[in-house]
Amino acid sequence: MSTQFHVAHHFTDAEQQRESAKLGMWLFLLTEILLFGGVFVAYAVYRVWNPEMFINAHKALDVSLGTINTAVLIISSLTVALGIREIQLGRAKTSWKYLLVTILLACVFLVIKYFEYAHKFHEGQLPGKFYTYEGIVGTNPHVFFSIYFLLTGIHAFHILIGISLLTWVMIRTMKGHFSSEYYTPVEITGLYWHLVDLIWIFLFPLLYLIG
Amino acid sequence: MSSTNHSNVSYLEDKKGLWNWLTTVDHKKIGLMYLGLILASFLVGGILAMLVRMELISPGEDFYSADTYNRFFTMHGVVMIFLFIIPSIPAALGNFVLPLMVGAKDVAFPRLNLASWYIYVVGLLLAFWALLYGGVDTGWTFYTPYSSEVKGPVAMIGLAVFILGFSSILTGLNFIVTIHKLRLPGITWFNMPLFLWGMYATAIIQILATPVIGITMVLLLFERMSGIGIFDPSMGGDPVLFQHFFWFYSHPAVYIMILPAMAIISELISTFSHKKIFGYKAIAYSSVAIALISFLVWGHHMFTSGQSRFAAMVFSFLTFGVAVPSAIKVFNWLATLYKGSISLETPMLYALSFLFLFTIGGLTGLFLGTLAVDIHLHDTYFVVAHFHYVMFGGTVVAFIGGLHYWWPKMTGKMFNETWGKIGAVLVFLGFNFTFMPQFLAGFRGMPRRYFTYADEFTIFNVLSSLGAFFLGIAFVIVGINLVMSLINGKKAGQNPWHSLSLEWQTQTPPITENFAQDPVITHGPYDYDTQEVNH
Amino acid sequence: MKRIIDWMMPEAASTVSSEIDSITYFIFAVSLVFFLIIVISMIHFVIKYQRKGKLEKTSGVDQNHVLEFVWTAIPTVLLVMMFVWGFRVYLDMSIAPKDSIEIKVTGQKWFWTFTYPNGYVSPGELVVPLNKPVKTLISSRDVIHSMYIPAFRIKMDALPNRYTVAWFEATKPGTYPLFCTEYCGTSHSKMLATVKVLPYGEYLQWLDDMANMATGGDPVELGKKIYAKNACNTCHSLDGSTMVGPSWKGIWNASHQMADGTTVKVDENYIRESILNPQAKIRAGFQGVMPSYQGLLKEQEIEGVIAYIKSLEKN
């Protein structure tokens, strides 16, 4: 396949196309940060208003599971970066394997998250009016769990999107659609994945480690 | 561009049929598809406005109940803001013109562009479905805790706003990348049309502010579904936090609405004065300045919400900071008229109308930015009149002006100039007739969103309602004139307004690829002092 | 010009009114000057430089530093003046004097109640003394409302989870309207009250009278007063027309179907219950939106309302 094939008609060359795609993705990531920013602001406001409750409530979260998940995501960021590096060097056969590992790690993250959620549901540590747990001292502990579920829920939704995107680029890599000359979709999917990872890096200490 | 190997079949003739339109990635067709739905939304919003003004023609219940009235004014706001004004100039006109202006064949991400149209359609269907379902009565501002407990399809409207915001983000993203990466060699940051600067500044706001309304709507949805206690005071939440979130988006959104209008006015004034735009850099930088300051003034919607005196001081001060770049723009446009060769064709009449109305809209903003005076005027009809002067007198008038300006390029047809002028004058008169009395009602203390009112306000309301019907008729004339041009309009030439801007240097209507071959840039878009214009 | 402003603004009846009107006057004058400069020069240019004959090249002058400096600097100076003046008066408006009389203002769908220092609660009517600073402590029992007294040029939101403060000093005896200016639902536009300014002596006398509201008197007359004063009239008509709530006309002794399917006869007990616990039995076809008057109406006043409703049946 010639390089020319991949350049859409309205771009003058592959370089222009690649740079456009990357700029577009960076701008999109900016909107993602602002989206999460809203909930982070809510977190900050309610933390300042209910400092004692926040400290008591965060103890209900499982730090070891959170730590494992943090490690899982950091490793997945590494594997996706390696996948991009391999395709840059033209090695599609190893590249898709790294992408597959990334997808599997993302699934591991979701499974662990599932167990955490299941435990919370069981205990009644639920958002808003569904909150029935009684073991937390302080005002309005349901607000902490509202914010916890919102942040981790929206984040998990992003992981799901990430899994779909990674699967799509992995299949295309297997089919040989990418080469060292054209790998933009892999690269921008990787960018997206790093952001999802980065947001978790903020979520983890704010929710699990405060005190 | 005489000899060419390409066929010169226009984009309208190329690949006809519904399916080809619905799957097109051509920015011009997508622009037209946006235009159709946006004008339909304008019609719906306009009918709702007429219904509102009809009820307000006298105090007490005249035609329908207070609950119905509350739904009508809410849906009027929601439809006009989210479905009409915000996408109007960028998504319809901008989509069509922006790639032509940078000399590109399309926007950077054509499929994303089509996707944003479909997302808009989903939002529009949801909003109209909710409207038929009875509508909501929260006001377009959705203030909690009213919105978190009231019955009605609030969740559906909230979801529609979220989805429409996503469409707006994708348009902005596409425009930023297109302006950055797809400019032809020779089109630099400082010799590209000012329309692009306006679109660029708008896109910055779309990208940075819209996600916040998205998350706010998500929080509101969850508040209604499961009482998460973020905004609902009975669950430990703070309703004022909602106002902060809401205005953090919705104030910049005001500039998503007005910056594109200013962008159009720069083009119209220069073209119809046949004169180099005065203060190019001042206008360009002031657009960006307005965009940036717009993020720091949201608190001026909340001077009576019990915010701290310090916050009130800062927000008031920064609000005046927006007034300076706005004033600079107006003076630059005036200076462009000076010693020009002014032609009063229909689009220019709208541009002059804009100058008049936007000046009033801007100056009345000073009353509201001034803390002590705002306390008196906040949430009265003065505010209603003020923002209609900016949003309607400013943005809508500029949009209609721009629509007339690019109409020949888009459709290949000329509208009837006489009826065009009559329409422009009637819109101007009808607009002032409608909204000028509202300033007086506001000064005298008539609160907004009132179904009925004290007798002393009757005269202002009667005038305003009559004006609204007048304005409605004016828009019917404008609409008929444009529709008639499609049926029996004269064929438009390549450059009917004698502009130097790039979009006029290709055939009318353009071919799908925009330019038969990449144009060679030899002059800027406003070099009327040195360039002859080809007709 | 001064007269235009005086006509534009509502009657000025508080210490800050005239000050705010002066700023308004100043901004109005500045705006008018700028507006005229812009519009007159626009019309002048359009006439003078109208295109005649064929297109010709025009001047390429696109900057003039002196001019640009002037049209940036002059507005900036004027804007700073507006800001400073507006902020200073705002400070005066927002810091209540220490010796203020404190009145609690409560908004709820869709009426206002005012609680005086002696504990007397008056719905629908705010009575204040002349030439004495009054500090209002404002809150809401449900959604956000906003207290607006145009004659005093003050406005402050009533929030459900905290108190907000506004103060004023009335300078003219008389009665003035009070509006709700934060949209709050169906009867937002009827959520009104009157502000009555009395000389200090009369104010004290009034408070005294109210505190020991004269017993005796005609209960029907009392009920009629309560009907108007407690905003019953925003939802219940007397002529049989349906508003937010059922009309009181001919309601006495009638049997009505409730939302839950039961049938209830309107008698003393039903009316009493509907006043104190409105959600208990809701008539079919109506939304249960009436607030409870528990603690707002005295026993005698409730009896007055019952007597009044009874009296409506006769004629």
mmCIF file of N, CA and C in Angstrom, chain B residues 372-445:
data_model
loop_
_atom_site.group_PDB
_atom_site.id
_atom_site.type_symbol
_atom_site.label_atom_id
_atom_site.label_comp_id
_atom_site.label_asym_id
_atom_site.label_seq_id
_atom_site.Cartn_x
_atom_site.Cartn_y
_atom_site.Cartn_z
ATOM 1 N N ALA B 372 -24.072 48.672 42.121
ATOM 2 C CA ALA B 372 -25.235 49.206 42.828
ATOM 3 C C ALA B 372 -26.457 49.246 41.914
ATOM 4 N N VAL B 373 -26.234 49.581 40.643
ATOM 5 C CA VAL B 373 -27.366 49.699 39.727
ATOM 6 C C VAL B 373 -27.904 48.314 39.366
ATOM 7 N N ASP B 374 -26.995 47.349 39.277
ATOM 8 C CA ASP B 374 -27.440 45.993 38.937
ATOM 9 C C ASP B 374 -28.392 45.441 39.996
ATOM 10 N N ILE B 375 -28.153 45.813 41.251
ATOM 11 C CA ILE B 375 -29.035 45.306 42.311
ATOM 12 C C ILE B 375 -30.481 45.678 41.979
ATOM 13 N N HIS B 376 -30.664 46.900 41.490
ATOM 14 C CA HIS B 376 -32.015 47.321 41.136
ATOM 15 C C HIS B 376 -32.516 46.622 39.864
ATOM 16 N N LEU B 377 -31.628 46.475 38.878
ATOM 17 C CA LEU B 377 -32.100 46.026 37.562
ATOM 18 C C LEU B 377 -32.060 44.513 37.361
ATOM 19 N N HIS B 378 -31.321 43.807 38.196
ATOM 20 C CA HIS B 378 -31.174 42.364 38.036
ATOM 21 C C HIS B 378 -32.538 41.671 37.970
ATOM 22 N N ASP B 379 -32.659 40.718 37.022
ATOM 23 C CA ASP B 379 -33.896 39.944 36.870
ATOM 24 C C ASP B 379 -35.138 40.789 36.615
ATOM 25 N N THR B 380 -34.946 41.966 36.014
ATOM 26 C CA THR B 380 -36.101 42.746 35.567
ATOM 27 C C THR B 380 -36.124 42.719 34.033
ATOM 28 N N TYR B 381 -37.127 43.363 33.471
ATOM 29 C CA TYR B 381 -37.200 43.432 32.009
ATOM 30 C C TYR B 381 -36.046 44.202 31.395
ATOM 31 N N PHE B 382 -35.334 44.994 32.208
ATOM 32 C CA PHE B 382 -34.162 45.674 31.671
ATOM 33 C C PHE B 382 -33.153 44.643 31.165
ATOM 34 N N VAL B 383 -32.994 43.588 31.944
ATOM 35 C CA VAL B 383 -32.068 42.521 31.552
ATOM 36 C C VAL B 383 -32.578 41.824 30.290
ATOM 37 N N VAL B 384 -33.880 41.582 30.253
ATOM 38 C CA VAL B 384 -34.470 40.933 29.085
ATOM 39 C C VAL B 384 -34.191 41.778 27.834
ATOM 40 N N ALA B 385 -34.440 43.085 27.956
ATOM 41 C CA ALA B 385 -34.210 43.964 26.812
ATOM 42 C C ALA B 385 -32.729 43.991 26.445
ATOM 43 N N HIS B 386 -31.873 44.102 27.468
ATOM 44 C CA HIS B 386 -30.429 44.163 27.225
ATOM 45 C C HIS B 386 -29.939 42.952 26.434
ATOM 46 N N PHE B 387 -30.286 41.746 26.911
ATOM 47 C CA PHE B 387 -29.698 40.605 26.211
ATOM 48 C C PHE B 387 -30.367 40.352 24.871
ATOM 49 N N HIS B 388 -31.612 40.822 24.692
ATOM 50 C CA HIS B 388 -32.174 40.712 23.360
ATOM 51 C C HIS B 388 -31.486 41.687 22.401
ATOM 52 N N TYR B 389 -31.109 42.867 22.897
ATOM 53 C CA TYR B 389 -30.363 43.783 22.038
ATOM 54 C C TYR B 389 -29.030 43.184 21.618
ATOM 55 N N VAL B 390 -28.398 42.431 22.530
ATOM 56 C CA VAL B 390 -27.115 41.834 22.173
ATOM 57 C C VAL B 390 -27.324 40.577 21.324
ATOM 58 N N MET B 391 -28.190 39.667 21.808
ATOM 59 C CA MET B 391 -28.341 38.373 21.145
ATOM 60 C C MET B 391 -29.146 38.467 19.857
ATOM 61 N N PHE B 392 -30.178 39.280 19.898
ATOM 62 C CA PHE B 392 -31.060 39.359 18.741
ATOM 63 C C PHE B 392 -30.606 40.518 17.841
ATOM 64 N N GLY B 393 -30.558 41.721 18.433
ATOM 65 C CA GLY B 393 -30.095 42.882 17.667
ATOM 66 C C GLY B 393 -28.673 42.692 17.186
ATOM 67 N N GLY B 394 -27.857 41.991 17.979
ATOM 68 C CA GLY B 394 -26.488 41.725 17.578
ATOM 69 C C GLY B 394 -26.401 40.474 16.731
ATOM 70 N N THR B 395 -26.518 39.322 17.388
ATOM 71 C CA THR B 395 -26.218 38.065 16.702
ATOM 72 C C THR B 395 -27.206 37.737 15.586
ATOM 73 N N VAL B 396 -28.491 37.816 15.873
ATOM 74 C CA VAL B 396 -29.448 37.386 14.851
ATOM 75 C C VAL B 396 -29.395 38.321 13.642
ATOM 76 N N VAL B 397 -29.297 39.621 13.906
ATOM 77 C CA VAL B 397 -29.220 40.567 12.788
ATOM 78 C C VAL B 397 -27.959 40.309 11.956
ATOM 79 N N ALA B 398 -26.833 40.050 12.635
ATOM 80 C CA ALA B 398 -25.605 39.755 11.895
ATOM 81 C C ALA B 398 -25.749 38.440 11.122
ATOM 82 N N PHE B 399 -26.407 37.469 11.745
ATOM 83 C CA PHE B 399 -26.608 36.174 11.086
ATOM 84 C C PHE B 399 -27.451 36.355 9.820
ATOM 85 N N ILE B 400 -28.543 37.108 9.933
ATOM 86 C CA ILE B 400 -29.389 37.317 8.766
ATOM 87 C C ILE B 400 -28.620 38.125 7.710
ATOM 88 N N GLY B 401 -27.826 39.097 8.176
ATOM 89 C CA GLY B 401 -26.977 39.865 7.248
ATOM 90 C C GLY B 401 -25.996 38.956 6.534
ATOM 91 N N GLY B 402 -25.326 38.094 7.311
ATOM 92 C CA GLY B 402 -24.362 37.166 6.723
ATOM 93 C C GLY B 402 -25.038 36.187 5.780
ATOM 94 N N LEU B 403 -26.258 35.792 6.152
ATOM 95 C CA LEU B 403 -27.002 34.861 5.309
ATOM 96 C C LEU B 403 -27.285 35.496 3.941
ATOM 97 N N HIS B 404 -27.693 36.769 3.960
ATOM 98 C CA HIS B 404 -27.917 37.469 2.687
ATOM 99 C C HIS B 404 -26.613 37.645 1.922
ATOM 100 N N TYR B 405 -25.527 37.891 2.662
ATOM 101 C CA TYR B 405 -24.232 38.144 2.029
ATOM 102 C C TYR B 405 -23.732 36.905 1.289
ATOM 103 N N TRP B 406 -23.798 35.759 1.968
ATOM 104 C CA TRP B 406 -23.261 34.541 1.341
ATOM 105 C C TRP B 406 -24.327 33.742 0.588
ATOM 106 N N TRP B 407 -25.571 34.195 0.650
ATOM 107 C CA TRP B 407 -26.668 33.491 -0.032
ATOM 108 C C TRP B 407 -26.362 33.203 -1.494
ATOM 109 N N PRO B 408 -25.897 34.209 -2.264
ATOM 110 C CA PRO B 408 -25.605 33.928 -3.681
ATOM 111 C C PRO B 408 -24.552 32.833 -3.834
ATOM 112 N N LYS B 409 -23.525 32.874 -2.961
ATOM 113 C CA LYS B 409 -22.468 31.868 -3.067
ATOM 114 C C LYS B 409 -23.005 30.482 -2.713
ATOM 115 N N MET B 410 -23.898 30.452 -1.715
ATOM 116 C CA MET B 410 -24.402 29.162 -1.257
ATOM 117 C C MET B 410 -25.399 28.554 -2.237
ATOM 118 N N THR B 411 -26.285 29.404 -2.777
ATOM 119 C CA THR B 411 -27.392 28.865 -3.570
ATOM 120 C C THR B 411 -27.227 29.122 -5.058
ATOM 121 N N GLY B 412 -26.356 30.052 -5.398
ATOM 122 C CA GLY B 412 -26.219 30.405 -6.808
ATOM 123 C C GLY B 412 -27.294 31.367 -7.287
ATOM 124 N N LYS B 413 -28.154 31.838 -6.365
ATOM 125 C CA LYS B 413 -29.263 32.704 -6.752
ATOM 126 C C LYS B 413 -29.174 34.045 -6.038
ATOM 127 N N MET B 414 -29.592 35.100 -6.751
ATOM 128 C CA MET B 414 -29.709 36.410 -6.115
ATOM 129 C C MET B 414 -31.133 36.576 -5.604
ATOM 130 N N PHE B 415 -31.239 37.157 -4.401
ATOM 131 C CA PHE B 415 -32.573 37.488 -3.898
ATOM 132 C C PHE B 415 -32.979 38.847 -4.447
ATOM 133 N N ASN B 416 -34.266 39.134 -4.297
ATOM 134 C CA ASN B 416 -34.760 40.435 -4.755
ATOM 135 C C ASN B 416 -34.239 41.530 -3.832
ATOM 136 N N GLU B 417 -33.453 42.440 -4.396
ATOM 137 C CA GLU B 417 -32.768 43.440 -3.583
ATOM 138 C C GLU B 417 -33.761 44.404 -2.910
ATOM 139 N N THR B 418 -34.787 44.791 -3.632
ATOM 140 C CA THR B 418 -35.754 45.746 -3.054
ATOM 141 C C THR B 418 -36.436 45.143 -1.835
ATOM 142 N N TRP B 419 -36.947 43.921 -2.007
ATOM 143 C CA TRP B 419 -37.614 43.272 -0.866
ATOM 144 C C TRP B 419 -36.626 42.964 0.247
ATOM 145 N N GLY B 420 -35.387 42.681 -0.134
ATOM 146 C CA GLY B 420 -34.353 42.455 0.866
ATOM 147 C C GLY B 420 -34.180 43.685 1.742
ATOM 148 N N LYS B 421 -34.123 44.855 1.088
ATOM 149 C CA LYS B 421 -33.949 46.104 1.847
ATOM 150 C C LYS B 421 -35.166 46.387 2.714
ATOM 151 N N ILE B 422 -36.360 46.170 2.119
ATOM 152 C CA ILE B 422 -37.582 46.398 2.906
ATOM 153 C C ILE B 422 -37.565 45.514 4.145
ATOM 154 N N GLY B 423 -37.193 44.240 3.953
ATOM 155 C CA GLY B 423 -37.120 43.307 5.085
ATOM 156 C C GLY B 423 -36.149 43.801 6.148
ATOM 157 N N ALA B 424 -34.972 44.260 5.721
ATOM 158 C CA ALA B 424 -33.952 44.709 6.675
ATOM 159 C C ALA B 424 -34.456 45.890 7.492
ATOM 160 N N VAL B 425 -35.109 46.835 6.813
ATOM 161 C CA VAL B 425 -35.605 48.024 7.518
ATOM 162 C C VAL B 425 -36.723 47.634 8.480
ATOM 163 N N LEU B 426 -37.619 46.748 8.044
ATOM 164 C CA LEU B 426 -38.722 46.344 8.916
ATOM 165 C C LEU B 426 -38.225 45.578 10.149
ATOM 166 N N VAL B 427 -37.227 44.722 9.935
ATOM 167 C CA VAL B 427 -36.679 43.993 11.080
ATOM 168 C C VAL B 427 -36.095 44.986 12.085
ATOM 169 N N PHE B 428 -35.377 45.983 11.562
ATOM 170 C CA PHE B 428 -34.778 46.986 12.438
ATOM 171 C C PHE B 428 -35.854 47.730 13.235
ATOM 172 N N LEU B 429 -36.887 48.191 12.524
ATOM 173 C CA LEU B 429 -37.952 48.946 13.198
ATOM 174 C C LEU B 429 -38.695 48.048 14.190
ATOM 175 N N GLY B 430 -39.082 46.874 13.737
ATOM 176 C CA GLY B 430 -39.841 45.966 14.592
ATOM 177 C C GLY B 430 -39.069 45.581 15.833
ATOM 178 N N PHE B 431 -37.768 45.411 15.670
ATOM 179 C CA PHE B 431 -36.952 45.029 16.811
ATOM 180 C C PHE B 431 -36.976 46.109 17.896
ATOM 181 N N ASN B 432 -36.725 47.359 17.477
ATOM 182 C CA ASN B 432 -36.713 48.449 18.463
ATOM 183 C C ASN B 432 -38.081 48.644 19.103
ATOM 184 N N PHE B 433 -39.096 48.515 18.288
ATOM 185 C CA PHE B 433 -40.475 48.635 18.738
ATOM 186 C C PHE B 433 -40.758 47.603 19.843
ATOM 187 N N THR B 434 -40.202 46.399 19.662
ATOM 188 C CA THR B 434 -40.452 45.329 20.622
ATOM 189 C C THR B 434 -39.685 45.522 21.916
ATOM 190 N N PHE B 435 -38.404 45.825 21.791
ATOM 191 C CA PHE B 435 -37.564 45.720 22.983
ATOM 192 C C PHE B 435 -37.264 47.045 23.667
ATOM 193 N N MET B 436 -37.399 48.177 22.956
ATOM 194 C CA MET B 436 -37.155 49.458 23.627
ATOM 195 C C MET B 436 -38.089 49.639 24.830
ATOM 196 N N PRO B 437 -39.408 49.347 24.703
ATOM 197 C CA PRO B 437 -40.288 49.536 25.871
ATOM 198 C C PRO B 437 -39.892 48.663 27.059
ATOM 199 N N GLN B 438 -39.227 47.540 26.768
ATOM 200 C CA GLN B 438 -38.859 46.648 27.870
ATOM 201 C C GLN B 438 -37.788 47.259 28.770
ATOM 202 N N PHE B 439 -36.932 48.125 28.187
ATOM 203 C CA PHE B 439 -35.966 48.835 29.034
ATOM 204 C C PHE B 439 -36.709 49.669 30.077
ATOM 205 N N LEU B 440 -37.754 50.364 29.609
ATOM 206 C CA LEU B 440 -38.492 51.243 30.519
ATOM 207 C C LEU B 440 -39.219 50.421 31.579
ATOM 208 N N ALA B 441 -39.852 49.325 31.145
ATOM 209 C CA ALA B 441 -40.535 48.465 32.119
ATOM 210 C C ALA B 441 -39.540 47.993 33.171
ATOM 211 N N GLY B 442 -38.319 47.675 32.719
ATOM 212 C CA GLY B 442 -37.301 47.195 33.651
ATOM 213 C C GLY B 442 -36.837 48.273 34.616
ATOM 214 N N PHE B 443 -36.549 49.462 34.078
ATOM 215 C CA PHE B 443 -36.167 50.573 34.959
ATOM 216 C C PHE B 443 -37.217 50.778 36.040
ATOM 217 N N ARG B 444 -38.495 50.679 35.648
ATOM 218 C CA ARG B 444 -39.562 50.934 36.600
ATOM 219 C C ARG B 444 -39.817 49.730 37.503
ATOM 220 N N GLY B 445 -39.091 48.646 37.273
ATOM 221 C CA GLY B 445 -39.112 47.555 38.246
ATOM 222 C C GLY B 445 -39.965 46.355 37.902
#
